[in-house]
């Protein structure tokens, strides 16, 4: 089995899980559909499924488009408000795709439908958890909740130190780290009190400012419709 971040540019990570000539995509971005399709074709891979760790606000997911075009399942957490999902997962879902076992853990906070996707040796954390100093994703966007995020961070005891944290956003070239490393070095994982987390999140949200693509990307993801006009692609 091979896991690879195949984003062509930008900070949003897209993971390809490849095994036995078959592939699963986690958090693909609609802007890069042709990039993914050429990777699949070049490597002679059959796409089995797409998954989204949560309803994204910063990009249009490619999950519903790939699902419709290629006739593959689109998996999301069971309570998501997003349309276009063909298969809902929960804590009891156990999937095997191309010989790789998948399980799912609800970690609300960044969004109410955030989940960790776990496969052997790796967890895909979306914006629930980043590597190192980047901490975690913001909680001031639709369905974000600080207390839920904090509680979700405290709920990871069952996960091994050894798993690699494959997060939803990292600066290009970032070396991914294990959960054990993050337990020692991630400022949120070492934090003791909820009020410290609130201060950290408020300061981070202020630094980040508004999400530039949210007014186009979020409705597209909720309604599973590609808008006629996509501002960042029509310059
Ligand atoms: Fe997000």
XYZ file of N, CA and C and ligand atoms in Angstrom:
706
model
N 0.844 -1.204 0.000
C 0.000 0.000 0.000
C 0.878 1.251 0.000
N 0.438 2.231 -0.759
C 1.182 3.488 -0.822
C 0.215 4.649 -0.572
N 0.654 5.605 0.235
C -0.139 6.803 0.502
C 0.660 8.001 0.031
N 0.029 8.875 -0.743
C 0.758 10.002 -1.326
C -0.131 11.247 -1.363
N 0.466 12.378 -1.017
C -0.217 13.665 -1.184
C 0.003 14.083 -2.640
N -1.072 14.121 -3.423
C -0.910 14.370 -4.864
C -1.391 15.761 -5.280
N -1.495 16.693 -4.336
C -1.911 18.059 -4.741
C -0.870 18.633 -5.708
N -1.320 19.290 -6.758
C -0.359 19.874 -7.699
C 0.180 21.214 -7.218
N -0.548 21.885 -6.329
C -0.146 23.209 -5.812
C -1.022 23.513 -4.602
N -0.739 24.627 -3.947
C -1.601 25.089 -2.857
C -1.346 24.370 -1.540
N -2.203 24.677 -0.557
C -2.029 24.166 0.797
C -3.036 23.086 1.154
N -4.005 22.833 0.288
C -5.009 21.802 0.587
C -4.473 20.445 0.140
N -4.351 19.527 1.078
C -3.750 18.223 0.773
C -4.808 17.256 0.253
N -4.425 16.509 -0.774
C -5.279 15.455 -1.335
C -4.481 14.167 -1.311
N -5.038 13.148 -0.701
C -4.287 11.907 -0.545
C -4.809 10.808 -1.472
N -3.848 10.148 -2.103
C -4.134 8.982 -2.942
C -3.653 7.754 -2.180
N -4.564 6.825 -1.945
C -4.198 5.557 -1.319
C -4.269 4.503 -2.404
N -3.133 3.878 -2.643
C -2.989 3.002 -3.807
C -2.608 1.607 -3.345
N -3.314 0.622 -3.847
C -2.979 -0.773 -3.512
C -3.589 -1.681 -4.564
N -2.861 -2.676 -4.967
C -3.363 -3.716 -5.879
C -3.960 -3.118 -7.157
N -3.346 -2.034 -7.658
C -3.828 -1.432 -8.907
C -5.105 -0.630 -8.762
N -5.498 -0.377 -7.517
C -6.728 0.368 -7.268
C -6.433 1.551 -6.349
N -7.344 2.535 -6.346
C -7.043 3.772 -5.630
C -8.278 4.340 -4.942
N -8.027 5.044 -3.841
C -9.046 5.828 -3.145
C -8.494 7.237 -3.003
N -9.347 8.229 -3.200
C -8.930 9.626 -3.040
C -9.597 10.224 -1.806
N -8.804 10.894 -1.005
C -9.331 11.592 0.167
C -9.145 13.088 -0.032
N -10.234 13.822 0.064
C -10.268 15.278 -0.065
C -9.720 15.811 -1.406
N -10.183 15.236 -2.525
C -9.798 15.809 -3.825
C -10.468 17.169 -4.047
N -9.798 18.024 -4.805
C -10.257 19.401 -5.067
C -10.727 19.495 -6.520
N -11.892 20.077 -6.724
C -12.496 20.086 -8.064
C -11.576 20.738 -9.108
N -10.860 21.779 -8.717
C -9.982 22.493 -9.657
C -8.956 21.558 -10.317
N -8.647 20.450 -9.654
C -7.555 19.586 -10.126
C -8.035 18.219 -10.628
N -9.289 18.168 -11.060
C -9.852 16.904 -11.550
C -8.985 16.274 -12.639
N -8.546 17.099 -13.601
C -7.801 16.509 -14.724
C -6.427 16.015 -14.247
N -5.862 16.676 -13.264
C -4.585 16.234 -12.680
C -4.746 14.834 -12.071
N -5.818 14.649 -11.302
C -6.029 13.326 -10.686
C -6.273 12.264 -11.762
N -7.070 12.661 -12.766
C -7.402 11.670 -13.792
C -6.156 11.248 -14.567
N -5.230 12.187 -14.797
C -4.022 11.776 -15.523
C -3.122 10.916 -14.636
N -3.092 11.168 -13.340
C -2.311 10.289 -12.446
C -2.899 8.873 -12.459
N -4.217 8.797 -12.357
C -4.856 7.471 -12.363
C -4.569 6.738 -13.680
N -4.654 7.496 -14.788
C -4.429 6.870 -16.103
C -2.960 6.458 -16.266
N -2.039 7.359 -15.899
C -0.601 7.056 -16.047
C -0.197 5.817 -15.259
N -0.800 5.660 -14.086
C -0.419 4.527 -13.220
C -1.334 3.320 -13.422
N -2.274 3.473 -14.350
C -3.216 2.401 -14.645
C -3.970 1.957 -13.381
N -4.471 2.956 -12.656
C -5.193 2.695 -11.411
C -6.699 2.818 -11.633
N -7.425 1.940 -11.010
C -8.888 2.039 -11.020
C -9.337 2.775 -9.760
N -10.075 3.868 -9.935
C -10.583 4.599 -8.768
C -11.749 3.829 -8.165
N -11.645 3.531 -6.860
C -12.703 2.766 -6.187
C -13.666 3.653 -5.419
N -13.163 4.774 -4.875
C -14.017 5.609 -4.016
C -13.362 6.953 -3.762
N -14.210 7.928 -3.382
C -13.749 9.232 -2.898
C -14.302 9.433 -1.497
N -13.527 10.132 -0.680
C -13.981 10.439 0.681
C -13.646 11.886 0.986
N -14.515 12.531 1.774
C -14.222 13.884 2.263
C -14.216 13.836 3.787
N -13.166 14.391 4.377
C -13.053 14.380 5.844
C -14.101 15.275 6.495
N -14.620 16.254 5.748
C -15.647 17.171 6.269
C -16.153 18.032 5.112
N -17.183 18.840 5.378
C -17.663 19.784 4.368
C -16.692 20.956 4.314
N -16.008 21.065 3.207
C -14.963 22.086 3.074
C -15.561 23.450 2.760
N -14.905 24.482 3.286
C -15.343 25.854 3.008
C -14.350 26.593 2.111
N -13.164 26.018 1.939
C -12.092 26.747 1.252
C -11.855 26.259 -0.173
N -12.536 25.192 -0.581
C -12.418 24.716 -1.966
C -13.656 23.886 -2.301
N -13.903 23.745 -3.597
C -14.991 22.862 -4.032
C -14.433 21.439 -4.086
N -15.100 20.550 -3.393
C -14.636 19.161 -3.421
C -14.833 18.562 -4.814
N -13.937 17.639 -5.170
C -14.133 16.880 -6.420
C -14.905 15.597 -6.171
N -15.302 15.362 -4.921
C -15.886 14.046 -4.588
C -17.183 13.771 -5.343
N -18.108 14.741 -5.347
C -19.396 14.422 -5.988
C -19.245 14.351 -7.501
N -18.343 15.158 -8.069
C -18.128 15.100 -9.524
C -17.486 13.772 -9.922
N -16.449 13.356 -9.189
C -15.801 12.079 -9.501
C -16.773 10.916 -9.277
N -17.568 11.029 -8.217
C -18.543 9.978 -7.925
C -19.531 9.825 -9.079
N -20.040 10.973 -9.566
C -21.025 10.928 -10.656
C -20.389 10.477 -11.974
N -19.214 11.040 -12.268
C -18.597 10.742 -13.576
C -18.082 9.312 -13.667
N -17.543 8.822 -12.553
C -16.892 7.514 -12.610
C -17.721 6.418 -11.944
N -18.888 6.795 -11.417
C -19.752 5.783 -10.813
C -19.143 5.129 -9.585
N -18.425 5.929 -8.780
C -17.815 5.368 -7.566
C -18.485 5.985 -6.332
N -18.418 5.301 -5.200
C -19.026 5.848 -3.985
C -18.323 7.114 -3.501
N -19.102 7.970 -2.863
C -18.600 9.171 -2.180
C -19.005 9.024 -0.720
N -17.989 8.886 0.130
C -18.220 8.639 1.561
C -18.051 9.911 2.382
N -18.990 10.146 3.301
C -18.835 11.190 4.318
C -19.470 10.732 5.627
N -19.185 11.482 6.684
C -19.769 11.175 7.991
C -21.294 11.224 7.915
N -21.969 10.410 8.682
C -23.411 10.179 8.526
C -24.275 11.420 8.710
N -23.820 12.371 9.511
C -24.665 13.538 9.795
C -24.387 14.727 8.884
N -23.571 14.539 7.885
C -23.229 15.686 7.039
C -24.483 16.291 6.394
N -24.426 17.607 6.194
C -25.516 18.281 5.472
C -25.247 18.295 3.971
N -24.089 17.821 3.548
C -23.716 17.881 2.127
C -24.513 16.883 1.302
N -24.979 17.333 0.152
C -25.633 16.440 -0.810
C -24.568 15.804 -1.699
N -24.981 14.836 -2.495
C -24.042 14.183 -3.414
C -23.321 13.009 -2.794
N -23.463 12.854 -1.477
C -22.818 11.733 -0.779
C -23.619 10.467 -1.090
N -22.940 9.388 -1.418
C -23.663 8.146 -1.736
C -23.620 7.153 -0.584
N -22.609 7.268 0.304
C -22.478 6.321 1.404
C -22.105 7.088 2.671
N -22.897 6.900 3.717
C -22.632 7.549 5.008
C -21.915 6.564 5.927
N -20.944 7.075 6.677
C -20.171 6.209 7.577
C -20.351 6.669 9.015
N -20.090 5.741 9.945
C -20.096 6.079 11.366
C -19.033 5.232 12.067
N -19.057 5.272 13.404
C -18.007 4.573 14.175
C -18.043 3.061 13.940
N -19.183 2.535 13.513
C -19.304 1.080 13.324
C -19.013 0.625 11.903
N -18.716 1.574 11.025
C -18.449 1.207 9.630
C -17.045 0.625 9.511
N -16.951 -0.548 8.939
C -15.646 -1.120 8.618
C -15.644 -1.463 7.146
N -14.768 -0.802 6.429
C -14.705 -0.979 4.980
C -13.366 -1.600 4.612
N -13.365 -2.432 3.599
C -12.098 -2.857 3.018
C -12.151 -2.508 1.540
N -11.216 -1.667 1.112
C -11.157 -1.246 -0.289
C -9.770 -1.576 -0.821
N -9.691 -2.361 -1.853
C -8.421 -2.800 -2.439
C -7.497 -3.391 -1.374
N -8.078 -4.167 -0.465
C -7.267 -4.849 0.547
C -6.841 -3.958 1.703
N -7.315 -2.719 1.762
C -6.963 -1.792 2.845
C -8.200 -1.586 3.727
N -8.009 -1.732 5.046
C -9.130 -1.567 5.987
C -9.284 -0.102 6.378
N -10.516 0.371 6.361
C -10.847 1.756 6.731
C -11.783 1.747 7.936
N -11.508 2.674 8.887
C -12.477 2.933 9.950
C -12.595 4.447 10.125
N -13.623 4.865 10.863
C -13.991 6.288 10.882
C -14.310 6.724 12.307
N -13.841 7.919 12.663
C -14.049 8.425 14.021
C -14.560 9.861 13.949
N -15.679 10.092 14.599
C -16.274 11.432 14.566
C -15.466 12.379 15.447
N -15.015 13.480 14.881
C -14.247 14.488 15.636
C -14.806 15.881 15.319
N -16.045 16.157 15.749
C -16.645 17.457 15.434
C -15.883 18.600 16.092
N -16.082 19.788 15.545
C -15.434 20.975 16.108
C -15.134 21.973 15.010
N -14.208 21.628 14.135
C -13.960 22.484 12.963
C -15.243 22.578 12.140
N -15.875 21.433 11.912
C -17.256 21.365 11.405
C -17.960 20.255 12.178
N -19.286 20.245 12.118
C -20.026 19.206 12.848
C -19.858 17.835 12.192
N -19.442 17.804 10.930
C -19.314 16.514 10.238
C -17.856 16.086 10.050
N -16.940 16.664 10.830
C -15.521 16.287 10.691
C -15.291 14.868 11.204
N -14.487 14.127 10.463
C -14.140 12.772 10.908
C -12.673 12.489 10.609
N -12.137 11.553 11.400
C -10.832 10.980 11.093
C -11.084 9.714 10.293
N -10.374 9.578 9.194
C -10.387 8.335 8.418
C -9.102 7.597 8.779
N -9.232 6.372 9.267
C -8.048 5.624 9.703
C -7.822 4.406 8.811
N -6.566 4.239 8.384
C -6.146 3.020 7.697
C -4.866 2.566 8.410
N -4.375 1.383 8.159
C -3.176 0.951 8.876
C -2.026 1.958 8.729
N -1.536 2.444 9.863
C -0.367 3.333 9.872
C -0.637 4.792 9.588
N -1.861 5.159 9.263
C -2.171 6.542 8.864
C -3.533 6.968 9.409
N -3.622 8.254 9.774
C -4.940 8.851 10.009
C -5.048 10.105 9.144
N -6.202 10.253 8.531
C -6.496 11.423 7.698
C -7.395 12.316 8.540
N -6.864 13.476 8.911
C -7.507 14.265 9.959
C -8.224 15.505 9.432
N -8.164 15.751 8.130
C -8.819 16.951 7.606
C -8.316 18.188 8.323
N -9.227 19.069 8.713
C -8.827 20.293 9.416
C -9.050 20.172 10.921
N -9.336 18.965 11.362
C -9.465 18.707 12.803
C -8.108 18.820 13.485
N -7.049 18.378 12.793
C -5.710 18.367 13.396
C -4.667 18.540 12.300
N -3.765 19.511 12.502
C -2.636 19.696 11.594
C -1.363 19.196 12.276
N -0.251 19.236 11.548
C 1.023 18.825 12.125
C 1.726 20.009 12.784
N 2.181 19.779 14.006
C 3.056 20.728 14.688
C 2.430 22.077 14.948
N 3.187 23.138 14.705
C 2.811 24.487 15.102
C 1.504 24.979 14.511
N 1.082 24.412 13.396
C -0.181 24.854 12.776
C -1.384 24.467 13.631
N -1.203 23.518 14.549
C -2.240 23.204 15.540
C -3.435 22.477 14.971
N -4.506 23.231 14.805
C -5.781 22.668 14.324
C -6.450 23.686 13.416
N -7.526 23.245 12.748
C -8.302 24.149 11.914
C -9.158 25.079 12.757
N -9.622 26.126 12.127
C -10.414 27.148 12.823
C -11.835 26.656 13.111
N -12.462 27.296 14.113
C -13.803 26.882 14.521
C -14.832 28.002 14.352
N -14.481 29.040 13.579
C -15.387 30.195 13.470
C -16.140 30.204 12.141
N -16.208 29.058 11.463
C -16.939 28.959 10.196
C -18.226 28.161 10.445
N -19.147 28.100 9.456
C -20.427 27.424 9.700
C -20.276 26.015 10.282
N -21.031 25.761 11.331
C -21.089 24.528 12.136
C -19.840 24.302 12.992
N -18.903 25.239 13.025
C -17.748 25.128 13.914
C -18.145 25.373 15.361
N -17.535 24.598 16.279
C -17.817 24.742 17.709
C -16.528 24.498 18.503
N -16.125 25.502 19.287
C -14.881 25.399 20.054
C -14.914 24.246 21.065
N -15.997 24.173 21.836
C -16.045 23.133 22.889
C -16.012 21.731 22.269
N -16.731 21.560 21.164
C -16.733 20.237 20.525
C -15.341 19.880 20.005
N -14.667 20.877 19.444
C -13.315 20.620 18.923
C -12.376 20.210 20.064
N -12.461 20.957 21.154
C -11.631 20.644 22.329
C -11.928 19.237 22.829
N -13.212 18.895 22.940
C -13.584 17.554 23.415
C -13.095 16.471 22.445
N -13.162 16.759 21.156
C -12.679 15.780 20.163
C -11.171 15.552 20.303
N -10.433 16.624 20.571
C -8.980 16.489 20.756
C -8.675 15.569 21.948
N -9.537 15.653 22.984
C -9.302 14.821 24.181
C -9.725 13.368 23.951
N -10.321 13.074 22.805
C -10.914 11.741 22.588
C -10.039 10.813 21.748
N -8.751 11.137 21.636
C -7.902 10.381 20.714
C -7.097 9.278 21.397
N -7.401 9.013 22.672
C -6.609 8.069 23.454
C -6.479 6.689 22.827
N -7.486 6.303 22.054
C -7.465 4.963 21.468
C -6.539 4.850 20.267
N -6.034 5.987 19.786
C -5.195 5.949 18.580
C -3.714 5.826 18.959
N -3.023 4.985 18.225
C -1.623 4.693 18.518
C -0.716 5.888 18.229
N 0.363 6.001 19.004
C 1.382 7.031 18.756
C 1.996 6.910 17.362
N 1.982 5.701 16.824
C 2.753 5.431 15.605
C 2.093 5.889 14.312
N 0.800 6.214 14.349
C 0.128 6.543 13.084
C 0.590 7.908 12.564
N 0.719 8.003 11.255
C 1.137 9.251 10.611
C -0.081 10.164 10.464
N 0.082 11.438 10.821
C -1.019 12.395 10.727
C -1.007 13.016 9.322
N -1.957 12.590 8.501
C -2.088 13.120 7.142
C -3.212 14.152 7.193
N -2.861 15.414 7.301
C -3.864 16.440 7.576
C -4.370 17.089 6.290
N -5.365 17.942 6.456
C -6.007 18.562 5.297
C -5.295 19.790 4.748
N -4.444 20.374 5.559
C -3.697 21.551 5.091
C -2.296 21.516 5.672
N -1.305 21.641 4.816
C 0.077 21.811 5.273
C 0.789 22.649 4.230
N 1.737 23.487 4.646
C 2.529 24.185 3.636
C 3.232 23.166 2.741
N 3.391 23.491 1.428
C 4.058 22.545 0.532
C 5.420 22.131 1.092
N 5.713 20.846 1.005
C 7.014 20.350 1.454
C 7.060 19.964 2.920
N 5.968 20.171 3.659
C 5.953 19.800 5.079
C 6.134 18.296 5.240
N 6.987 17.929 6.200
C 7.149 16.502 6.482
C 6.065 16.088 7.475
N 5.269 15.106 7.107
C 4.203 14.655 8.004
C 4.817 13.964 9.218
N 4.144 14.084 10.365
C 4.659 13.543 11.618
C 3.648 12.558 12.195
N 4.098 11.782 13.148
C 3.196 10.815 13.783
C 2.312 11.504 14.820
N 1.301 10.772 15.249
C 0.440 11.293 16.316
C 1.246 11.431 17.616
N 2.159 10.478 17.864
C 3.010 10.569 19.056
C 3.836 11.840 19.047
N 4.403 12.175 17.903
C 5.184 13.412 17.787
C 4.274 14.616 18.049
N 3.081 14.587 17.475
C 2.145 15.700 17.689
C 1.697 15.791 19.148
N 1.598 14.661 19.814
C 1.233 14.695 21.249
C 2.275 15.470 22.051
N 3.510 15.520 21.541
C 4.564 16.271 22.245
C 4.774 17.665 21.688
N 4.487 17.870 20.402
C 4.884 19.129 19.760
C 3.749 19.997 19.241
N 2.570 19.434 19.091
C 1.452 20.250 18.601
C 0.912 21.094 19.757
N 0.844 22.431 19.584
C 0.467 23.283 20.723
C -0.924 22.975 21.273
N -1.813 22.441 20.448
C -3.158 22.130 20.941
C -3.161 20.806 21.703
N -2.347 19.867 21.245
C -2.316 18.566 21.929
C -1.602 18.650 23.271
N -0.745 19.656 23.438
C -0.048 19.793 24.725
C -0.791 20.758 25.664
N -1.845 21.377 25.165
C -2.582 22.378 25.943
C -3.396 21.699 27.043
N -3.451 22.355 28.205
C -4.121 21.722 29.346
C -5.568 22.200 29.536
N -5.858 23.427 29.119
C -7.162 23.986 29.499
C -7.927 24.544 28.298
N -9.257 24.388 28.374
C -10.142 24.853 27.301
C -10.012 26.359 27.091
N -9.870 27.143 28.155
C -9.811 28.605 27.970
C -8.560 29.010 27.182
N -7.471 28.244 27.322
C -6.275 28.522 26.517
C -6.572 28.258 25.042
N -7.350 27.199 24.787
C -7.719 26.846 23.416
C -8.567 27.954 22.785
N -9.483 28.500 23.562
C -10.345 29.575 23.052
C -9.486 30.785 22.648
N -8.536 31.143 23.487
C -7.652 32.282 23.177
C -6.870 31.988 21.896
N -6.309 30.772 21.807
C -5.507 30.385 20.631
C -6.363 30.456 19.368
N -7.575 29.924 19.433
C -8.453 29.922 18.247
C -8.855 31.347 17.847
N -9.166 32.175 18.831
C -9.566 33.553 18.508
C -8.415 34.313 17.847
N -7.213 34.119 18.374
C -6.045 34.801 17.784
C -5.774 34.286 16.372
N -5.928 32.975 16.196
C -5.676 32.376 14.873
C -6.698 32.874 13.860
N -7.967 32.913 14.254
C -9.020 33.366 13.332
C -8.769 34.817 12.922
N -8.314 35.606 13.861
C -8.041 37.019 13.547
C -6.896 37.128 12.529
N -5.858 36.314 12.741
C -4.709 36.324 11.814
C -5.128 35.855 10.421
N -5.978 34.817 10.359
C -6.349 34.233 9.066
C -7.316 35.122 8.286
N -8.175 35.846 8.999
C -9.158 36.691 8.317
C -10.240 35.842 7.662
N -10.928 36.419 6.671
C -12.045 35.691 6.062
C -11.531 34.628 5.086
N -12.375 33.624 4.837
C -12.017 32.557 3.884
C -12.428 33.021 2.498
N -11.453 33.189 1.617
C -11.718 33.891 0.359
C -12.733 33.183 -0.544
N -12.755 31.852 -0.532
C -13.598 31.130 -1.499
C -14.920 30.653 -0.905
N -15.171 30.974 0.348
C -16.273 30.322 1.078
C -17.641 30.550 0.435
N -17.872 31.749 -0.111
C -19.217 32.042 -0.616
C -19.538 31.277 -1.896
N -18.523 30.796 -2.567
C -18.731 29.929 -3.735
C -18.587 28.458 -3.339
N -17.547 28.165 -2.570
C -17.209 26.756 -2.302
C -18.211 26.079 -1.376
N -18.643 26.778 -0.330
C -19.514 26.105 0.647
C -20.874 25.724 0.050
N -21.573 26.644 -0.639
C -22.837 26.210 -1.267
C -22.634 25.121 -2.315
N -21.543 25.191 -3.059
C -21.281 24.140 -4.060
C -21.171 22.789 -3.375
N -20.457 22.753 -2.246
C -20.274 21.485 -1.532
C -21.557 21.022 -0.865
N -22.347 21.956 -0.369
C -23.607 21.572 0.289
C -24.626 21.050 -0.720
N -24.711 21.703 -1.872
C -25.726 21.325 -2.860
C -25.201 20.349 -3.925
N -23.899 20.053 -3.883
C -23.280 19.164 -4.878
C -23.531 19.670 -6.296
N -23.290 20.966 -6.455
C -23.464 21.581 -7.778
C -22.267 22.469 -8.078
N -21.729 22.330 -9.267
C -20.631 23.209 -9.686
C -21.255 24.514 -10.179
N -20.890 25.656 -9.578
C -21.492 26.928 -9.992
C -21.071 27.316 -11.413
N -21.929 28.101 -12.060
C -21.584 28.546 -13.418
C -20.361 29.436 -13.412
N -20.248 30.239 -12.368
C -19.130 31.183 -12.295
C -18.270 30.856 -11.072
N -17.024 30.543 -11.312
C -16.100 30.279 -10.201
C -15.039 31.373 -10.248
N -15.116 32.328 -9.322
C -14.289 33.542 -9.446
C -12.795 33.263 -9.596
N -12.265 32.281 -8.852
C -10.812 32.077 -8.863
C -10.336 31.321 -10.109
N -11.286 30.830 -10.938
C -10.879 30.134 -12.162
C -11.147 30.967 -13.419
N -11.704 32.167 -13.235
C -12.108 32.922 -14.430
C -11.353 34.228 -14.589
N -10.121 34.227 -14.061
C -9.348 35.453 -14.216
C -8.653 35.471 -15.555
Fe -12.007 22.800 6.499
